[in-house]
């Protein structure tokens, strides 16, 4: 049942992309096919290697650390470049008062501090 749900949820982007007009549809269809099969395929691989998985092995720890660092880097980049940089370049922000800008900067840094605290001690 989970496999059916995962496959059905991954079909939604496929249906949305079919409604968009692209000049070349074949590359889009390949990417959509890759996207909708990635979760079920990853689930199947995880089930297959579950018995032979040793979470304390040196290689497992290295791979897990590298993948988690890579994921964290992507999240930091996305947050800084795609969200904060765009927000701080908006006309509404640049025309705001100094107190309003200071409050927004303090909110961003206090949020980062809370997330760092949670990440460290949770």
mmCIF file of N, CA and C in Angstrom:
data_model
loop_
_atom_site.group_PDB
_atom_site.id
_atom_site.type_symbol
_atom_site.label_atom_id
_atom_site.label_comp_id
_atom_site.label_asym_id
_atom_site.label_seq_id
_atom_site.Cartn_x
_atom_site.Cartn_y
_atom_site.Cartn_z
ATOM 1 N N UNK A 1 0.816 -1.194 0.000
ATOM 2 C CA UNK A 1 0.000 0.000 0.000
ATOM 3 C C UNK A 1 0.865 1.265 0.000
ATOM 4 N N UNK A 2 1.986 1.242 0.779
ATOM 5 C CA UNK A 2 2.855 2.416 0.803
ATOM 6 C C UNK A 2 3.461 2.689 -0.568
ATOM 7 N N UNK A 3 3.832 1.610 -1.257
ATOM 8 C CA UNK A 3 4.421 1.772 -2.581
ATOM 9 C C UNK A 3 3.411 2.420 -3.529
ATOM 10 N N UNK A 4 2.158 2.018 -3.435
ATOM 11 C CA UNK A 4 1.116 2.593 -4.282
ATOM 12 C C UNK A 4 0.920 4.071 -3.964
ATOM 13 N N UNK A 5 0.919 4.407 -2.673
ATOM 14 C CA UNK A 5 0.753 5.813 -2.282
ATOM 15 C C UNK A 5 1.930 6.664 -2.761
ATOM 16 N N UNK A 6 3.139 6.153 -2.589
ATOM 17 C CA UNK A 6 4.321 6.905 -3.032
ATOM 18 C C UNK A 6 4.303 7.098 -4.541
ATOM 19 N N UNK A 7 3.936 6.063 -5.261
ATOM 20 C CA UNK A 7 3.884 6.165 -6.718
ATOM 21 C C UNK A 7 2.793 7.149 -7.151
ATOM 22 N N UNK A 8 1.642 7.099 -6.477
ATOM 23 C CA UNK A 8 0.551 8.015 -6.821
ATOM 24 C C UNK A 8 0.924 9.462 -6.523
ATOM 25 N N UNK A 9 1.609 9.708 -5.389
ATOM 26 C CA UNK A 9 2.001 11.079 -5.055
ATOM 27 C C UNK A 9 3.062 11.617 -6.003
ATOM 28 N N UNK A 10 3.878 10.756 -6.560
ATOM 29 C CA UNK A 10 4.888 11.207 -7.505
ATOM 30 C C UNK A 10 4.309 11.415 -8.894
ATOM 31 N N UNK A 11 3.092 10.962 -9.132
ATOM 32 C CA UNK A 11 2.456 11.201 -10.421
ATOM 33 C C UNK A 11 1.900 12.613 -10.547
ATOM 34 N N UNK A 12 1.698 13.286 -9.415
ATOM 35 C CA UNK A 12 1.145 14.647 -9.451
ATOM 36 C C UNK A 12 2.052 15.592 -10.243
ATOM 37 N N UNK A 13 3.383 15.646 -9.982
ATOM 38 C CA UNK A 13 4.224 16.514 -10.809
ATOM 39 C C UNK A 13 4.196 16.119 -12.281
ATOM 40 N N UNK A 14 4.080 14.836 -12.547
ATOM 41 C CA UNK A 14 3.989 14.379 -13.930
ATOM 42 C C UNK A 14 2.763 14.976 -14.608
ATOM 43 N N UNK A 15 1.630 14.936 -13.930
ATOM 44 C CA UNK A 15 0.403 15.481 -14.501
ATOM 45 C C UNK A 15 0.483 16.999 -14.670
ATOM 46 N N UNK A 16 1.121 17.668 -13.707
ATOM 47 C CA UNK A 16 1.276 19.117 -13.812
ATOM 48 C C UNK A 16 2.189 19.472 -14.982
ATOM 49 N N UNK A 17 3.299 18.750 -15.127
ATOM 50 C CA UNK A 17 4.238 19.038 -16.204
ATOM 51 C C UNK A 17 3.648 18.761 -17.579
ATOM 52 N N UNK A 18 2.703 17.840 -17.654
ATOM 53 C CA UNK A 18 2.080 17.569 -18.939
ATOM 54 C C UNK A 18 1.223 18.728 -19.419
ATOM 55 N N UNK A 19 0.750 19.567 -18.513
ATOM 56 C CA UNK A 19 -0.082 20.701 -18.874
ATOM 57 C C UNK A 19 0.740 21.904 -19.335
ATOM 58 N N UNK A 20 2.033 21.919 -19.041
ATOM 59 C CA UNK A 20 2.904 23.021 -19.441
ATOM 60 C C UNK A 20 3.378 22.780 -20.865
ATOM 61 N N UNK A 21 3.469 23.846 -21.627
ATOM 62 C CA UNK A 21 3.917 23.744 -23.023
ATOM 63 C C UNK A 21 5.437 23.865 -23.076
ATOM 64 N N UNK A 22 6.096 22.800 -23.467
ATOM 65 C CA UNK A 22 7.543 22.788 -23.634
ATOM 66 C C UNK A 22 7.866 22.661 -25.115
ATOM 67 N N UNK A 23 9.019 23.189 -25.510
ATOM 68 C CA UNK A 23 9.410 23.070 -26.911
ATOM 69 C C UNK A 23 9.818 21.633 -27.244
ATOM 70 N N UNK A 24 10.498 20.970 -26.310
ATOM 71 C CA UNK A 24 10.879 19.568 -26.484
ATOM 72 C C UNK A 24 10.358 18.785 -25.290
ATOM 73 N N UNK A 25 9.470 17.863 -25.535
ATOM 74 C CA UNK A 25 8.823 17.138 -24.457
ATOM 75 C C UNK A 25 9.612 15.903 -24.015
ATOM 76 N N UNK A 26 10.433 15.332 -24.884
ATOM 77 C CA UNK A 26 11.112 14.087 -24.561
ATOM 78 C C UNK A 26 12.040 14.208 -23.347
ATOM 79 N N UNK A 27 12.908 15.237 -23.235
ATOM 80 C CA UNK A 27 13.751 15.342 -22.036
ATOM 81 C C UNK A 27 12.926 15.530 -20.764
ATOM 82 N N UNK A 28 11.837 16.257 -20.870
ATOM 83 C CA UNK A 28 10.986 16.482 -19.705
ATOM 84 C C UNK A 28 10.386 15.165 -19.238
ATOM 85 N N UNK A 29 9.952 14.352 -20.171
ATOM 86 C CA UNK A 29 9.360 13.063 -19.807
ATOM 87 C C UNK A 29 10.381 12.147 -19.142
ATOM 88 N N UNK A 30 11.631 12.193 -19.595
ATOM 89 C CA UNK A 30 12.667 11.377 -18.950
ATOM 90 C C UNK A 30 12.908 11.826 -17.513
ATOM 91 N N UNK A 31 12.943 13.140 -17.281
ATOM 92 C CA UNK A 31 13.138 13.641 -15.926
ATOM 93 C C UNK A 31 11.943 13.321 -15.035
ATOM 94 N N UNK A 32 10.751 13.418 -15.581
ATOM 95 C CA UNK A 32 9.558 13.078 -14.815
ATOM 96 C C UNK A 32 9.573 11.596 -14.466
ATOM 97 N N UNK A 33 9.944 10.751 -15.402
ATOM 98 C CA UNK A 33 10.016 9.323 -15.146
ATOM 99 C C UNK A 33 11.054 9.014 -14.063
ATOM 100 N N UNK A 34 12.187 9.683 -14.119
ATOM 101 C CA UNK A 34 13.214 9.512 -13.091
ATOM 102 C C UNK A 34 12.697 9.970 -11.729
ATOM 103 N N UNK A 35 11.966 11.068 -11.711
ATOM 104 C CA UNK A 35 11.454 11.604 -10.453
ATOM 105 C C UNK A 35 10.412 10.682 -9.821
ATOM 106 N N UNK A 36 9.481 10.188 -10.614
ATOM 107 C CA UNK A 36 8.397 9.386 -10.041
ATOM 108 C C UNK A 36 8.834 7.980 -9.669
ATOM 109 N N UNK A 37 9.975 7.533 -10.164
ATOM 110 C CA UNK A 37 10.447 6.203 -9.800
ATOM 111 C C UNK A 37 11.532 6.230 -8.721
ATOM 112 N N UNK A 38 12.035 7.388 -8.361
ATOM 113 C CA UNK A 38 13.146 7.451 -7.410
ATOM 114 C C UNK A 38 12.742 6.984 -6.012
ATOM 115 N N UNK A 39 11.605 7.410 -5.504
ATOM 116 C CA UNK A 39 11.201 6.994 -4.159
ATOM 117 C C UNK A 39 10.872 5.506 -4.085
ATOM 118 N N UNK A 40 10.056 4.963 -4.987
ATOM 119 C CA UNK A 40 9.807 3.520 -4.906
ATOM 120 C C UNK A 40 11.072 2.686 -5.099
ATOM 121 N N UNK A 41 11.963 3.129 -5.973
ATOM 122 C CA UNK A 41 13.208 2.395 -6.187
ATOM 123 C C UNK A 41 14.102 2.467 -4.946
ATOM 124 N N UNK A 42 14.203 3.631 -4.340
ATOM 125 C CA UNK A 42 14.980 3.773 -3.112
ATOM 126 C C UNK A 42 14.401 2.952 -1.971
ATOM 127 N N UNK A 43 13.079 2.888 -1.898
ATOM 128 C CA UNK A 43 12.431 2.061 -0.875
ATOM 129 C C UNK A 43 12.748 0.587 -1.093
ATOM 130 N N UNK A 44 12.698 0.152 -2.329
ATOM 131 C CA UNK A 44 12.998 -1.250 -2.639
ATOM 132 C C UNK A 44 14.454 -1.589 -2.319
ATOM 133 N N UNK A 45 15.365 -0.702 -2.635
ATOM 134 C CA UNK A 45 16.782 -0.934 -2.322
ATOM 135 C C UNK A 45 16.989 -0.977 -0.810
ATOM 136 N N UNK A 46 16.327 -0.073 -0.078
ATOM 137 C CA UNK A 46 16.434 -0.078 1.379
ATOM 138 C C UNK A 46 15.919 -1.354 2.008
ATOM 139 N N UNK A 47 14.815 -1.873 1.486
ATOM 140 C CA UNK A 47 14.282 -3.136 1.994
ATOM 141 C C UNK A 47 15.235 -4.279 1.674
ATOM 142 N N UNK A 48 15.850 -4.246 0.503
ATOM 143 C CA UNK A 48 16.742 -5.328 0.090
ATOM 144 C C UNK A 48 18.015 -5.390 0.930
ATOM 145 N N UNK A 49 18.557 -4.248 1.311
ATOM 146 C CA UNK A 49 19.828 -4.241 2.056
ATOM 147 C C UNK A 49 19.631 -4.114 3.560
ATOM 148 N N UNK A 50 18.395 -4.150 4.017
ATOM 149 C CA UNK A 50 18.114 -3.935 5.434
ATOM 150 C C UNK A 50 18.813 -4.958 6.344
ATOM 151 N N UNK A 51 18.839 -6.196 5.955
ATOM 152 C CA UNK A 51 19.442 -7.231 6.800
ATOM 153 C C UNK A 51 20.963 -7.150 6.845
ATOM 154 N N UNK A 52 21.587 -6.670 5.790
ATOM 155 C CA UNK A 52 23.048 -6.615 5.758
ATOM 156 C C UNK A 52 23.593 -5.253 6.182
ATOM 157 N N UNK A 53 22.738 -4.357 6.628
ATOM 158 C CA UNK A 53 23.138 -2.997 6.995
ATOM 159 C C UNK A 53 23.689 -2.967 8.418
ATOM 160 N N UNK A 54 24.901 -2.480 8.573
ATOM 161 C CA UNK A 54 25.513 -2.308 9.892
ATOM 162 C C UNK A 54 25.720 -0.818 10.120
ATOM 163 N N UNK A 55 24.936 -0.235 10.992
ATOM 164 C CA UNK A 55 24.967 1.217 11.165
ATOM 165 C C UNK A 55 26.215 1.720 11.877
ATOM 166 N N UNK A 56 26.980 0.845 12.480
ATOM 167 C CA UNK A 56 28.198 1.262 13.167
ATOM 168 C C UNK A 56 29.464 0.967 12.379
ATOM 169 N N UNK A 57 29.332 0.485 11.160
ATOM 170 C CA UNK A 57 30.507 0.213 10.333
ATOM 171 C C UNK A 57 31.153 1.532 9.915
ATOM 172 N N UNK A 58 32.457 1.499 9.728
ATOM 173 C CA UNK A 58 33.198 2.720 9.394
ATOM 174 C C UNK A 58 32.728 3.313 8.068
ATOM 175 N N UNK A 59 32.571 2.470 7.047
ATOM 176 C CA UNK A 59 32.121 2.952 5.738
ATOM 177 C C UNK A 59 30.728 3.554 5.786
ATOM 178 N N UNK A 60 29.850 2.930 6.572
ATOM 179 C CA UNK A 60 28.492 3.449 6.717
ATOM 180 C C UNK A 60 28.501 4.819 7.364
ATOM 181 N N UNK A 61 29.304 4.989 8.391
ATOM 182 C CA UNK A 61 29.379 6.282 9.073
ATOM 183 C C UNK A 61 29.949 7.369 8.165
ATOM 184 N N UNK A 62 30.939 7.029 7.368
ATOM 185 C CA UNK A 62 31.530 8.004 6.447
ATOM 186 C C UNK A 62 30.513 8.411 5.383
ATOM 187 N N UNK A 63 29.850 7.437 4.787
ATOM 188 C CA UNK A 63 28.866 7.740 3.742
ATOM 189 C C UNK A 63 27.712 8.558 4.315
ATOM 190 N N UNK A 64 27.242 8.169 5.496
ATOM 191 C CA UNK A 64 26.148 8.920 6.126
ATOM 192 C C UNK A 64 26.565 10.352 6.413
ATOM 193 N N UNK A 65 27.768 10.544 6.931
ATOM 194 C CA UNK A 65 28.255 11.889 7.214
ATOM 195 C C UNK A 65 28.390 12.742 5.971
ATOM 196 N N UNK A 66 28.915 12.162 4.902
ATOM 197 C CA UNK A 66 29.080 12.912 3.651
ATOM 198 C C UNK A 66 27.719 13.293 3.079
ATOM 199 N N UNK A 67 26.776 12.354 3.059
ATOM 200 C CA UNK A 67 25.448 12.654 2.510
ATOM 201 C C UNK A 67 24.699 13.677 3.361
ATOM 202 N N UNK A 68 24.828 13.588 4.683
ATOM 203 C CA UNK A 68 24.179 14.582 5.541
ATOM 204 C C UNK A 68 24.809 15.963 5.381
ATOM 205 N N UNK A 69 26.121 16.015 5.220
ATOM 206 C CA UNK A 69 26.788 17.298 4.987
ATOM 207 C C UNK A 69 26.356 17.895 3.651
ATOM 208 N N UNK A 70 26.238 17.049 2.652
ATOM 209 C CA UNK A 70 25.793 17.509 1.334
ATOM 210 C C UNK A 70 24.369 18.055 1.416
ATOM 211 N N UNK A 71 23.486 17.348 2.110
ATOM 212 C CA UNK A 71 22.102 17.802 2.259
ATOM 213 C C UNK A 71 22.037 19.112 3.043
ATOM 214 N N UNK A 72 22.835 19.204 4.103
ATOM 215 C CA UNK A 72 22.860 20.438 4.874
ATOM 216 C C UNK A 72 23.375 21.612 4.062
ATOM 217 N N UNK A 73 24.380 21.374 3.231
ATOM 218 C CA UNK A 73 24.897 22.437 2.370
ATOM 219 C C UNK A 73 23.866 22.922 1.375
ATOM 220 N N UNK A 74 23.098 21.998 0.830
ATOM 221 C CA UNK A 74 22.038 22.385 -0.101
ATOM 222 C C UNK A 74 20.985 23.227 0.616
ATOM 223 N N UNK A 75 20.615 22.846 1.831
ATOM 224 C CA UNK A 75 19.622 23.612 2.583
ATOM 225 C C UNK A 75 20.135 25.001 2.938
ATOM 226 N N UNK A 76 21.389 25.098 3.337
ATOM 227 C CA UNK A 76 21.966 26.410 3.662
ATOM 228 C C UNK A 76 22.008 27.291 2.420
ATOM 229 N N UNK A 77 22.462 26.731 1.303
ATOM 230 C CA UNK A 77 22.517 27.494 0.054
ATOM 231 C C UNK A 77 21.124 27.963 -0.347
ATOM 232 N N UNK A 78 20.163 27.075 -0.295
ATOM 233 C CA UNK A 78 18.807 27.429 -0.699
ATOM 234 C C UNK A 78 18.236 28.507 0.209
ATOM 235 N N UNK A 79 18.479 28.381 1.504
ATOM 236 C CA UNK A 79 17.966 29.382 2.425
ATOM 237 C C UNK A 79 18.615 30.735 2.244
ATOM 238 N N UNK A 80 19.921 30.745 2.041
ATOM 239 C CA UNK A 80 20.625 32.023 1.925
ATOM 240 C C UNK A 80 20.435 32.673 0.562
ATOM 241 N N UNK A 81 20.558 31.909 -0.491
ATOM 242 C CA UNK A 81 20.538 32.493 -1.836
ATOM 243 C C UNK A 81 19.125 32.685 -2.356
ATOM 244 N N UNK A 82 18.299 31.660 -2.251
ATOM 245 C CA UNK A 82 16.971 31.739 -2.860
ATOM 246 C C UNK A 82 15.934 32.423 -1.990
ATOM 247 N N UNK A 83 16.145 32.466 -0.685
ATOM 248 C CA UNK A 83 15.147 33.083 0.182
ATOM 249 C C UNK A 83 15.607 34.422 0.746
ATOM 250 N N UNK A 84 16.711 34.421 1.492
ATOM 251 C CA UNK A 84 17.135 35.654 2.156
ATOM 252 C C UNK A 84 17.628 36.722 1.191
ATOM 253 N N UNK A 85 18.429 36.331 0.235
ATOM 254 C CA UNK A 85 18.971 37.326 -0.703
ATOM 255 C C UNK A 85 17.858 37.997 -1.492
ATOM 256 N N UNK A 86 16.871 37.220 -1.889
ATOM 257 C CA UNK A 86 15.743 37.792 -2.634
ATOM 258 C C UNK A 86 14.949 38.729 -1.733
ATOM 259 N N UNK A 87 14.717 38.307 -0.501
ATOM 260 C CA UNK A 87 13.939 39.144 0.424
ATOM 261 C C UNK A 87 14.632 40.471 0.705
ATOM 262 N N UNK A 88 15.928 40.428 0.960
ATOM 263 C CA UNK A 88 16.634 41.651 1.323
ATOM 264 C C UNK A 88 16.898 42.559 0.124
ATOM 265 N N UNK A 89 16.638 42.095 -1.085
ATOM 266 C CA UNK A 89 16.768 42.947 -2.263
ATOM 267 C C UNK A 89 15.447 43.561 -2.694
ATOM 268 N N UNK A 90 14.345 43.190 -2.060
ATOM 269 C CA UNK A 90 13.045 43.730 -2.439
ATOM 270 C C UNK A 90 12.977 45.221 -2.158
ATOM 271 N N UNK A 91 12.167 45.918 -2.943
ATOM 272 C CA UNK A 91 12.016 47.356 -2.759
ATOM 273 C C UNK A 91 11.378 47.671 -1.410
ATOM 274 N N UNK A 92 10.458 46.833 -0.948
ATOM 275 C CA UNK A 92 9.804 47.068 0.341
ATOM 276 C C UNK A 92 10.809 47.026 1.483
ATOM 277 N N UNK A 93 11.818 46.179 1.377
ATOM 278 C CA UNK A 93 12.840 46.115 2.424
ATOM 279 C C UNK A 93 13.781 47.303 2.328
ATOM 280 N N UNK A 94 14.200 47.653 1.127
ATOM 281 C CA UNK A 94 15.164 48.749 0.990
ATOM 282 C C UNK A 94 14.552 50.102 1.333
ATOM 283 N N UNK A 95 13.245 50.235 1.200
ATOM 284 C CA UNK A 95 12.574 51.506 1.525
ATOM 285 C C UNK A 95 12.067 51.550 2.964
ATOM 286 N N UNK A 96 12.248 50.483 3.723
ATOM 287 C CA UNK A 96 11.746 50.427 5.097
ATOM 288 C C UNK A 96 12.633 51.233 6.027
ATOM 289 N N UNK A 97 12.101 51.501 7.216
ATOM 290 C CA UNK A 97 12.859 52.269 8.202
ATOM 291 C C UNK A 97 13.985 51.417 8.787
ATOM 292 N N UNK A 98 14.920 52.105 9.441
ATOM 293 C CA UNK A 98 16.053 51.415 10.044
ATOM 294 C C UNK A 98 15.603 50.435 11.121
ATOM 295 N N UNK A 99 14.620 50.813 11.937
ATOM 296 C CA UNK A 99 14.136 49.928 12.996
ATOM 297 C C UNK A 99 13.513 48.655 12.415
ATOM 298 N N UNK A 100 12.783 48.811 11.323
ATOM 299 C CA UNK A 100 12.157 47.643 10.691
ATOM 300 C C UNK A 100 13.220 46.707 10.108
ATOM 301 N N UNK A 101 14.229 47.275 9.471
ATOM 302 C CA UNK A 101 15.322 46.458 8.932
ATOM 303 C C UNK A 101 16.070 45.754 10.062
ATOM 304 N N UNK A 102 16.342 46.475 11.139
ATOM 305 C CA UNK A 102 17.044 45.892 12.273
ATOM 306 C C UNK A 102 16.233 44.753 12.891
ATOM 307 N N UNK A 103 14.920 44.941 12.987
ATOM 308 C CA UNK A 103 14.063 43.889 13.532
ATOM 309 C C UNK A 103 14.095 42.643 12.644
ATOM 310 N N UNK A 104 14.128 42.843 11.342
ATOM 311 C CA UNK A 104 14.185 41.688 10.432
ATOM 312 C C UNK A 104 15.535 40.981 10.527
ATOM 313 N N UNK A 105 16.611 41.721 10.592
ATOM 314 C CA UNK A 105 17.931 41.098 10.753
ATOM 315 C C UNK A 105 18.010 40.328 12.069
ATOM 316 N N UNK A 106 17.504 40.916 13.147
ATOM 317 C CA UNK A 106 17.519 40.235 14.438
ATOM 318 C C UNK A 106 16.654 38.977 14.405
ATOM 319 N N UNK A 107 15.526 39.022 13.716
ATOM 320 C CA UNK A 107 14.667 37.844 13.603
ATOM 321 C C UNK A 107 15.379 36.727 12.842
ATOM 322 N N UNK A 108 16.077 37.081 11.774
ATOM 323 C CA UNK A 108 16.807 36.077 10.992
ATOM 324 C C UNK A 108 17.899 35.438 11.835
ATOM 325 N N UNK A 109 18.695 36.263 12.524
ATOM 326 C CA UNK A 109 19.806 35.718 13.304
ATOM 327 C C UNK A 109 19.333 34.967 14.543
ATOM 328 N N UNK A 110 18.251 35.420 15.166
ATOM 329 C CA UNK A 110 17.745 34.670 16.315
ATOM 330 C C UNK A 110 17.149 33.336 15.864
ATOM 331 N N UNK A 111 16.503 33.317 14.714
ATOM 332 C CA UNK A 111 16.007 32.054 14.163
ATOM 333 C C UNK A 111 17.141 31.103 13.847
ATOM 334 N N UNK A 112 18.223 31.624 13.287
ATOM 335 C CA UNK A 112 19.394 30.787 13.009
ATOM 336 C C UNK A 112 20.000 30.265 14.308
ATOM 337 N N UNK A 113 20.022 31.101 15.332
ATOM 338 C CA UNK A 113 20.545 30.661 16.621
ATOM 339 C C UNK A 113 19.695 29.572 17.257
ATOM 340 N N UNK A 114 18.379 29.709 17.175
ATOM 341 C CA UNK A 114 17.489 28.679 17.725
ATOM 342 C C UNK A 114 17.666 27.369 16.966
ATOM 343 N N UNK A 115 17.782 27.440 15.640
ATOM 344 C CA UNK A 115 17.982 26.218 14.854
ATOM 345 C C UNK A 115 19.330 25.574 15.190
ATOM 346 N N UNK A 116 20.363 26.384 15.398
ATOM 347 C CA UNK A 116 21.664 25.830 15.772
ATOM 348 C C UNK A 116 21.591 25.178 17.153
ATOM 349 N N UNK A 117 20.875 25.788 18.069
ATOM 350 C CA UNK A 117 20.715 25.218 19.410
ATOM 351 C C UNK A 117 19.972 23.895 19.339
ATOM 352 N N UNK A 118 18.889 23.861 18.567
ATOM 353 C CA UNK A 118 18.123 22.620 18.408
ATOM 354 C C UNK A 118 18.988 21.549 17.756
ATOM 355 N N UNK A 119 19.735 21.934 16.731
ATOM 356 C CA UNK A 119 20.605 20.977 16.059
ATOM 357 C C UNK A 119 21.697 20.434 16.951
ATOM 358 N N UNK A 120 22.155 21.240 17.865
ATOM 359 C CA UNK A 120 23.246 20.817 18.761
ATOM 360 C C UNK A 120 22.757 19.932 19.895
ATOM 361 N N UNK A 121 21.638 20.280 20.480
ATOM 362 C CA UNK A 121 21.201 19.591 21.678
ATOM 363 C C UNK A 121 19.999 18.676 21.498
ATOM 364 N N UNK A 122 19.416 18.638 20.334
ATOM 365 C CA UNK A 122 18.240 17.761 20.135
ATOM 366 C C UNK A 122 18.645 16.411 19.620
#
